[in-house]
XYZ file of C-alpha atoms in Angstrom:
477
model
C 101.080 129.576 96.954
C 101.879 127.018 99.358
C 101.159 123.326 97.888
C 98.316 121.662 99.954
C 98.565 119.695 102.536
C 99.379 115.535 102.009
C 96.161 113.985 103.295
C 96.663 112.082 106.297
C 96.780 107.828 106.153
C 93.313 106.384 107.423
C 92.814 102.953 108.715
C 89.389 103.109 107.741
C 89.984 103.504 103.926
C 93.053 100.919 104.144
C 90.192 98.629 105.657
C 87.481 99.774 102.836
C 90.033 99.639 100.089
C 91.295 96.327 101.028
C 87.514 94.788 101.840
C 85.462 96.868 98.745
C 88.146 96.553 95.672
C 87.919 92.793 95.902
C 84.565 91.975 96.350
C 84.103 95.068 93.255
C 86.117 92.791 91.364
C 84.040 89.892 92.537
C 81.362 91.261 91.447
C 82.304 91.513 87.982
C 83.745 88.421 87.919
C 80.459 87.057 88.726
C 78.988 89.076 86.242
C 81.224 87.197 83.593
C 80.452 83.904 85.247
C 76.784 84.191 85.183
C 76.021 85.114 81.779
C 78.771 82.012 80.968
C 76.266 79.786 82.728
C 73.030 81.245 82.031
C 74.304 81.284 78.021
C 75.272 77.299 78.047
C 71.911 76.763 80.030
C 70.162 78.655 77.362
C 71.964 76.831 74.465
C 71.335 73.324 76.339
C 67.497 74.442 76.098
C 67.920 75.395 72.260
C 69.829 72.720 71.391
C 66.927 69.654 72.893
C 63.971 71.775 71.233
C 65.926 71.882 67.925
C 66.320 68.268 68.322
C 62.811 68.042 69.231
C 61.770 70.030 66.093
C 63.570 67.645 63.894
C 62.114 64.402 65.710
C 58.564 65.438 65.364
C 59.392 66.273 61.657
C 60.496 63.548 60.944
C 57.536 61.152 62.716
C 55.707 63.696 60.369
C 57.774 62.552 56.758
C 57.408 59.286 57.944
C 53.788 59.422 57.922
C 52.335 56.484 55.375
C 49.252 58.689 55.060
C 51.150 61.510 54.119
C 53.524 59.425 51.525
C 56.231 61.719 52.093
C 54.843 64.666 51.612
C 53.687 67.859 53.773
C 50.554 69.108 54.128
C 50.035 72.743 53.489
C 49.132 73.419 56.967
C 52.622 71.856 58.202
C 54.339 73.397 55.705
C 52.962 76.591 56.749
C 53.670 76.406 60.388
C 57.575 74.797 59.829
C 58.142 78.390 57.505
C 56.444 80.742 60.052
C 58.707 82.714 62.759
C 57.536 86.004 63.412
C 61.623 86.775 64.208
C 62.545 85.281 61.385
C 64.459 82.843 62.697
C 64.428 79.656 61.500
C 65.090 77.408 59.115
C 64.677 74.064 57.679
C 65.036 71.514 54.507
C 63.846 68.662 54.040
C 66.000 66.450 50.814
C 65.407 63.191 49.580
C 68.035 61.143 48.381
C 65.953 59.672 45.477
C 64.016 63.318 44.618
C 66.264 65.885 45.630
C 64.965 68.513 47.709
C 61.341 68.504 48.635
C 60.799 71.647 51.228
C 61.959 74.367 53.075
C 64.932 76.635 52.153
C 66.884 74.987 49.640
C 70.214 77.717 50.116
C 70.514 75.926 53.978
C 74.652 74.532 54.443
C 74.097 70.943 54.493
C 75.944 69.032 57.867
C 79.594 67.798 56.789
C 78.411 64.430 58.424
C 74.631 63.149 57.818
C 73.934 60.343 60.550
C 72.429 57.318 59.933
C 68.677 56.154 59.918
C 67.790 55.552 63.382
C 70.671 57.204 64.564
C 70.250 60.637 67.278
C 70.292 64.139 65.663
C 73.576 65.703 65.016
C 74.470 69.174 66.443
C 76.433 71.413 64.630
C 77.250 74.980 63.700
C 76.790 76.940 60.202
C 76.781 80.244 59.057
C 74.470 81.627 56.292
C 73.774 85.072 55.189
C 76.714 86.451 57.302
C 74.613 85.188 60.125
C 75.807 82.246 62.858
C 73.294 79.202 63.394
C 72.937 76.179 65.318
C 71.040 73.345 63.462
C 70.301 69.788 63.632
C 70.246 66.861 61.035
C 68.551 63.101 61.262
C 67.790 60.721 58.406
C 64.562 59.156 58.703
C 62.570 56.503 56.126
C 59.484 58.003 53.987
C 56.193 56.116 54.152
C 55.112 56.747 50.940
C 58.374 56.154 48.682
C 59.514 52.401 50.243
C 63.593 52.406 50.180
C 63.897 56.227 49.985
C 65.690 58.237 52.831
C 64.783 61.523 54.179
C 67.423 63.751 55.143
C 65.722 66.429 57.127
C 67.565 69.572 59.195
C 66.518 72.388 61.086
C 68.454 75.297 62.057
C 67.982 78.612 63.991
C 70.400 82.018 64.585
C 71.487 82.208 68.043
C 69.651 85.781 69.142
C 66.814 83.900 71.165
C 69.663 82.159 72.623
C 71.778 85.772 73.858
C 68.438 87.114 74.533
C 66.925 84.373 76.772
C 71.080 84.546 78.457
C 70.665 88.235 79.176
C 67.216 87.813 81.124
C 68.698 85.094 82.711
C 71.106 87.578 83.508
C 69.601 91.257 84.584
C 67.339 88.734 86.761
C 70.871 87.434 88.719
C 72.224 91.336 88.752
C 69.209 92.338 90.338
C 69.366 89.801 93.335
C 73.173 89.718 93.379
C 73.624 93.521 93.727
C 70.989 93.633 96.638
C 72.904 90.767 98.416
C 76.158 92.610 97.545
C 74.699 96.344 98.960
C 73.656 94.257 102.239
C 77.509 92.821 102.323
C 79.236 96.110 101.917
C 77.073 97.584 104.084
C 77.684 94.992 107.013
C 81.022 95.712 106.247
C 81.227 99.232 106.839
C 79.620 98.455 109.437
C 82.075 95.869 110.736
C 84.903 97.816 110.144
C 83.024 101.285 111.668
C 82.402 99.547 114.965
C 85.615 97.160 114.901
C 88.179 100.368 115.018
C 85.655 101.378 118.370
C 87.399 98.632 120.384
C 90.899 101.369 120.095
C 88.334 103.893 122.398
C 89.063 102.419 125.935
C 93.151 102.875 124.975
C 92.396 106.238 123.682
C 90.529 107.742 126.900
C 93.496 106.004 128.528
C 95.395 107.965 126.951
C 93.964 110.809 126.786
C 93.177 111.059 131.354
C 97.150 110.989 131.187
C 99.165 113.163 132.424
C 103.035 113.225 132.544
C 102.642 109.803 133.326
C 105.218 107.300 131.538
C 104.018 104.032 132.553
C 102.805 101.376 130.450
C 99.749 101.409 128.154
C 98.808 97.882 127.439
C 96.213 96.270 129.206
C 93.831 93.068 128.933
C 91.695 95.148 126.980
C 94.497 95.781 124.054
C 93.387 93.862 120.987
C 95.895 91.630 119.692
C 96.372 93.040 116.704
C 97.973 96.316 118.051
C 99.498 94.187 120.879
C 103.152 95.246 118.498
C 102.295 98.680 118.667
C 101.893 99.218 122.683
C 104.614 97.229 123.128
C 107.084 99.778 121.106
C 105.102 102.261 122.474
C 105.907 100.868 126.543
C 109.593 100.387 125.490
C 110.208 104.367 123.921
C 108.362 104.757 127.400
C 111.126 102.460 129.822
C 113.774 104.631 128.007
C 112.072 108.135 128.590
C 111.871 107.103 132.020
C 115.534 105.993 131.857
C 116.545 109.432 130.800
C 114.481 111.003 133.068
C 115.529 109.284 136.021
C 119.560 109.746 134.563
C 118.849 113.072 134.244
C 117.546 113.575 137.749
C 120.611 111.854 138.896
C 122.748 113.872 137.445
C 121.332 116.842 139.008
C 121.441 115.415 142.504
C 124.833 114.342 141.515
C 126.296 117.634 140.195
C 124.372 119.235 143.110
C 126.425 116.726 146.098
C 129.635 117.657 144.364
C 129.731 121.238 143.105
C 127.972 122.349 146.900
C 131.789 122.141 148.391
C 133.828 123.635 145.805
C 131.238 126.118 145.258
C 130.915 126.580 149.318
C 134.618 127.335 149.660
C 134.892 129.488 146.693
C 132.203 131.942 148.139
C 134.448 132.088 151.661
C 137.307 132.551 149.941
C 135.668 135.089 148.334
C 134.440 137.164 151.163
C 138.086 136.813 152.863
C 140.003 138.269 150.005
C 137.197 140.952 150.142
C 137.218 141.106 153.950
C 140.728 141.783 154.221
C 142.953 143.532 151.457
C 146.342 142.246 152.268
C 148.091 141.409 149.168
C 149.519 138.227 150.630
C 145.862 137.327 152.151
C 144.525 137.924 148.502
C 147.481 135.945 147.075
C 146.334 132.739 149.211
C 142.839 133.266 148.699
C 143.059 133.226 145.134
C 145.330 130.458 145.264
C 142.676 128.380 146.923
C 140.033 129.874 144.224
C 142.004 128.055 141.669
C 142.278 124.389 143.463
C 138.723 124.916 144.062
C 137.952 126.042 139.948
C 139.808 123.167 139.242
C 138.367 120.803 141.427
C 134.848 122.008 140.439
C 135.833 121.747 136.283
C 137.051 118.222 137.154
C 134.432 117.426 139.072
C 131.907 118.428 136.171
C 133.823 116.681 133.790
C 133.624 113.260 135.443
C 129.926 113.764 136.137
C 129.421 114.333 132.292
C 131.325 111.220 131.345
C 129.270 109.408 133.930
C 126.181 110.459 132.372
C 127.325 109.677 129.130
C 128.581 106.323 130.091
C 124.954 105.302 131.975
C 123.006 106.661 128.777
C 120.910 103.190 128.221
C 123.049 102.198 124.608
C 120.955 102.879 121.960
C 121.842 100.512 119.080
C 125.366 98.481 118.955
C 126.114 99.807 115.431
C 128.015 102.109 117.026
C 130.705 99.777 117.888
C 133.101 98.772 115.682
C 136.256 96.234 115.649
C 139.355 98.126 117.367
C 142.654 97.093 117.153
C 143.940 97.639 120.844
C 147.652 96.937 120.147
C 147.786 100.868 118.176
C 144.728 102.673 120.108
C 146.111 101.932 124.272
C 149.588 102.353 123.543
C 148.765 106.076 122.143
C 146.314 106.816 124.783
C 148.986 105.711 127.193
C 151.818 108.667 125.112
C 149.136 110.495 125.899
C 149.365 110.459 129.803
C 153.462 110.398 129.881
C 154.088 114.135 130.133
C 151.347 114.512 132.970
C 152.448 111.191 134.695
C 156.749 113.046 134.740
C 155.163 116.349 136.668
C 153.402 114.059 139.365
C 156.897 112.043 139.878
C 155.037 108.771 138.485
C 156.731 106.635 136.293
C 154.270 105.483 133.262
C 154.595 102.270 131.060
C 152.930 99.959 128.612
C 153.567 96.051 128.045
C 151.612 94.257 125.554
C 151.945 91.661 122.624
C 153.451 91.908 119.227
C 150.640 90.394 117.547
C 147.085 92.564 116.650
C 144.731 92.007 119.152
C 141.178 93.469 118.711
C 137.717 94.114 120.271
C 134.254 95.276 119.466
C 133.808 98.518 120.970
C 133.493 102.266 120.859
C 136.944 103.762 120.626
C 136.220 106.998 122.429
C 134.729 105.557 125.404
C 137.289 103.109 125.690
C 139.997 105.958 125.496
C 137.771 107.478 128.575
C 137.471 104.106 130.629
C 141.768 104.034 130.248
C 142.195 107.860 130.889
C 140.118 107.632 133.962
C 142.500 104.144 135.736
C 145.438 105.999 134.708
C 144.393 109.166 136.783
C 143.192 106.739 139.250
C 146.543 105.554 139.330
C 148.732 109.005 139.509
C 146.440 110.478 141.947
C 146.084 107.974 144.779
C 150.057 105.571 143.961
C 151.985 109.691 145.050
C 155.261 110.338 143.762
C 157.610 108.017 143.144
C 155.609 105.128 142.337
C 155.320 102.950 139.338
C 152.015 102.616 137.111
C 152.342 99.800 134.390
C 149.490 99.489 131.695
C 149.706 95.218 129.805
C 147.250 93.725 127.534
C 147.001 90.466 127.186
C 145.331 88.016 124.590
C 143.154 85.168 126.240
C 142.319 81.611 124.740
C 138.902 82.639 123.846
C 140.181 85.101 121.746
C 138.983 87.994 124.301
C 141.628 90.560 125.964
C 142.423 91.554 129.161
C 143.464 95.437 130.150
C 145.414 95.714 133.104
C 146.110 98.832 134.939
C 148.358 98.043 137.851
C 150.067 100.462 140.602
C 152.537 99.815 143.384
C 151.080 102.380 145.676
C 149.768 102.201 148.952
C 146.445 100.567 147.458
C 143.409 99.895 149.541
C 142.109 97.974 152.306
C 141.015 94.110 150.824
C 137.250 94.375 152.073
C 137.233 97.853 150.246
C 137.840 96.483 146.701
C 134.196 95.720 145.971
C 132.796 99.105 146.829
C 135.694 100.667 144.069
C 132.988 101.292 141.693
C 130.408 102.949 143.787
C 129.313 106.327 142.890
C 131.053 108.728 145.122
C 133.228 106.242 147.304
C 136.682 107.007 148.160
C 138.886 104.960 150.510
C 139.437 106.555 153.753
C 142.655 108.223 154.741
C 143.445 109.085 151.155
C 144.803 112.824 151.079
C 143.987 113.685 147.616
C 141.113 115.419 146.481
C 138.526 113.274 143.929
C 135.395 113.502 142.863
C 134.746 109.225 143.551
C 133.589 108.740 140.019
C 136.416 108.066 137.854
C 135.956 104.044 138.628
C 132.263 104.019 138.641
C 132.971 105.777 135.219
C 135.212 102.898 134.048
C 132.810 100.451 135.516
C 129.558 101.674 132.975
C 131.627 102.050 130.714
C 132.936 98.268 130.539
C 129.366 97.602 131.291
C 128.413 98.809 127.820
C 131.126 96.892 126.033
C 130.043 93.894 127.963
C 132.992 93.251 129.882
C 133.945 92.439 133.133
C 136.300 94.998 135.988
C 137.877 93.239 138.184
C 139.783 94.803 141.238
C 142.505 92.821 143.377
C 145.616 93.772 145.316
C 148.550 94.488 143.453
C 151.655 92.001 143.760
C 153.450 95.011 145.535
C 150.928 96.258 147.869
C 149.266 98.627 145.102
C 145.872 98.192 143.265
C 145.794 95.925 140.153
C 142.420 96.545 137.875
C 141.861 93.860 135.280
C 138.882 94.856 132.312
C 138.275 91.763 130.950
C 136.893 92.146 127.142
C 134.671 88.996 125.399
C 135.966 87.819 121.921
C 135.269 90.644 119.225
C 131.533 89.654 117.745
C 131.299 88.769 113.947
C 129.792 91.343 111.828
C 127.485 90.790 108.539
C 130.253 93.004 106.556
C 133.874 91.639 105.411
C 135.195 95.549 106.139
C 137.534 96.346 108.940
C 136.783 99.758 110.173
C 138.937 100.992 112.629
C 138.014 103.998 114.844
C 140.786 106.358 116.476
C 140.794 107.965 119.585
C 140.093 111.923 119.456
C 143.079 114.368 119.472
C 143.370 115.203 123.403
């Protein structure tokens, strides 16, 4: 049984979530607040009618007509509560207690006469109260002091806290129904303003050209911007890619042309010496069409747009041009050229890509034995500059080129005129992407005997985050 599929992300619930969990806990934060000020509202209320109670007692005990005492009536009314609620007592300090319920805590601090009520709490009969206490002169017993105190539990109180309360849920959860729906609203309609870009979208084609637009809201302004970069590269690629094709198509036609005559002569005409010379073309032309494709790969590879700079990594030059040099010696002794290095003692390095470097050195050194002919001398320096950069130098004594030919060297396809060997006219445009991507600069200048002197001028190596020194090595040729 295959598991089920993961539910796809939706900016709609990220919006909800993110809008309805915190007003949710709002809401019962609210619900915690209100009943916290609806209780001390309803306790204020308590608390001045308790004091109240006690007051109009007292004016009561200090009745002269009354001498002290209560009437039945009063007494009566003071012990009535349907709930069952409350309490009082009434002592004198010269009799003792006169009324009410005698079992009543008395306060840990009586007040004097005159003085306002005191507040405070008790418990009695595992229940919690709030009462007050006064003292207060009797009319009937001159010099004797009342000490009278009334008390009541605390369920009016909770009870009067909870109306207080249900009556603030009830308007607070209609207010907070209208909010959530104006937000789901808000958010509904807000995601609507992503329609015009997706019918945009959506009318296109094969079309790669930018999305953004005035109508683009801001916040996905990020987004269409990646989204019109990944689009500049795809076009990049594309339009390398049709290059490459017109390219390969400009250079293979002649081989390919002159190995289908070739073809039809050998066929045409049996001769073994015929066939022998036909077939000896065949091969210059095979290997003028494998070079040919070779150098129109590396140029692709070398105008690829660079797709991070991770990829380059500090290279010691003083070990990786002196083998790539070894490695051109033998080839350089068949075509009667002799082949040499100069270059310091000290390490000198670069940031770069090792393998393309080893390419942009391979292709001046056949630059160099094809077009110096036999018998000339092709000398590869380095050399450390003051601002810690290095210069490659590739220079020939052969018959070199015309001065107001050197800047079309590293043109696609160009080849100086009068030159008898067969080329392809890429190998320097090759070197020049190539020292393009490593940010450096190609130079080309007449040699000091009459050859061709090319100068890559590398910047300083750049400072990575990481203390390691990774080294990369050419590949095994």
């Amino acid at each position: 049984m295959s598991p089920a599929p993961a539910r796809r992300p939706s900016l709609r619930r990220r919006l909800l979530g993110f809008l309805l969990i915190p007003v949710a806990i709002l809401l019962v934060l609210d619900i915690l607040l209100t009943y916290g000020v609806a209780l001390g509202y309803s306790n204020h209320v308590h608390d001045r009618d308790l004091g109240n109670d006690a007051l109009t007692l007292a004016k009561m005990m200090g009745n002269e007509q009354l001498g002290g005492e209560l009437t039945p009536q009063a007494r009566f009314l003071l012990q009535y509560d349907p709930n069952g609620n409350g309490y009082f007592s009434i002592v004198s300090r010269q009799r003792g207690f006169i009324a009410g319920n005698d079992r009543l805590p008395p306060a840990t601090r009586i007040p004097a006469v005159g003085a306002p009520p005191e507040l405070f709490d008790i418990r009695m009969d595992g229940h919690q109260l709030r009462a007050v206490t006064l003292s207060t002169m009797t009319g009937g017993h001159p010099g004797d002091t009342l000490v009278i105190t009334v008390a009541e539990t605390l369920s009016d109180r909770h009870a009067q806290a909870r109306s207080i309360l249900y009556l603030a849920i009830l308007t607070q959860s209609l207010l907070i129904v209208c909010v959530l729906s104006l937000v789901w609203f808000g958010v509904t309609h807000g995601l609507r303003v992503l329609d015009p870009l997706t019918r945009r979208l959506a009318r296109r084609n094969h079309e790669l050209t930018p999305i953004g637009g005035p109508d683009v809201p801001q916040e996905i302004l990020p987004l269409t911007r990646t989204i019109d970069a990944l689009f500049a590269r795809l076009r990049g690629m594309l339009a390398l890619h049709d290059r490459f094709i017109a390219d390969a198509a400009h250079q293979l036609r002649t081989p390919l042309t002159g190995l289908s005559l070739h073809v039809e002569r050998a066929l045409a005409d049996p001769d073994p010496s015929n066939v022998h010379d036909a077939l000896t073309h065949i091969r210059r032309l095979n290997q003028r069409a494998a070079r040919t494709t070779a150098q129109l790969l590396a140029l692709t590879r070398a105008q690829a747009p660079s797709t991070d700079t991770v990829e380059h990594l500090p290279l010691e030059l003083t070990r990786l041009i002196p083998e790539a040099v070894m490695q051109r010696v033998h080839e350089a002794l068949a075509a009667g050229v002799d082949l040499g290095y100069q270059g310091p003692e000290q390490a000198l390095s670069i940031t770069g890509h090792a393998a393309s470097l080893h390419d942009l050195l391979d292709n001046l050194i056949d630059n160099c034995i094809r077009y110096a002919g036999r018998g000339s001398t092709v000398t590869v320096s380095l050399q450390a500059r003051p601002d810690g950069g290095a210069n490659l130098v590739v220079e020939d004594n052969g018959p070199g080129v015309p001065p107001e030919l050197l800047p079309r060297l590293s043109e696609r396809f160009f080849r100086a005129p009068g030159s008898s060997e067969e080329g392809s006219g890429l190998g320097l445009a090759i070197v020049q992407r190539i020292a393009e991507r490593h940010h450096a600069e190609v130079i080309y200048q007449l040699g000091e005997e009459h050859g061709l002197c090319v100068e890559v001028r590398f910047p300083a190596p750049r400072i990575r985050d990481d203390t390691a020194t990774a080294h990369e090595t050419p590949p095994a040729r």
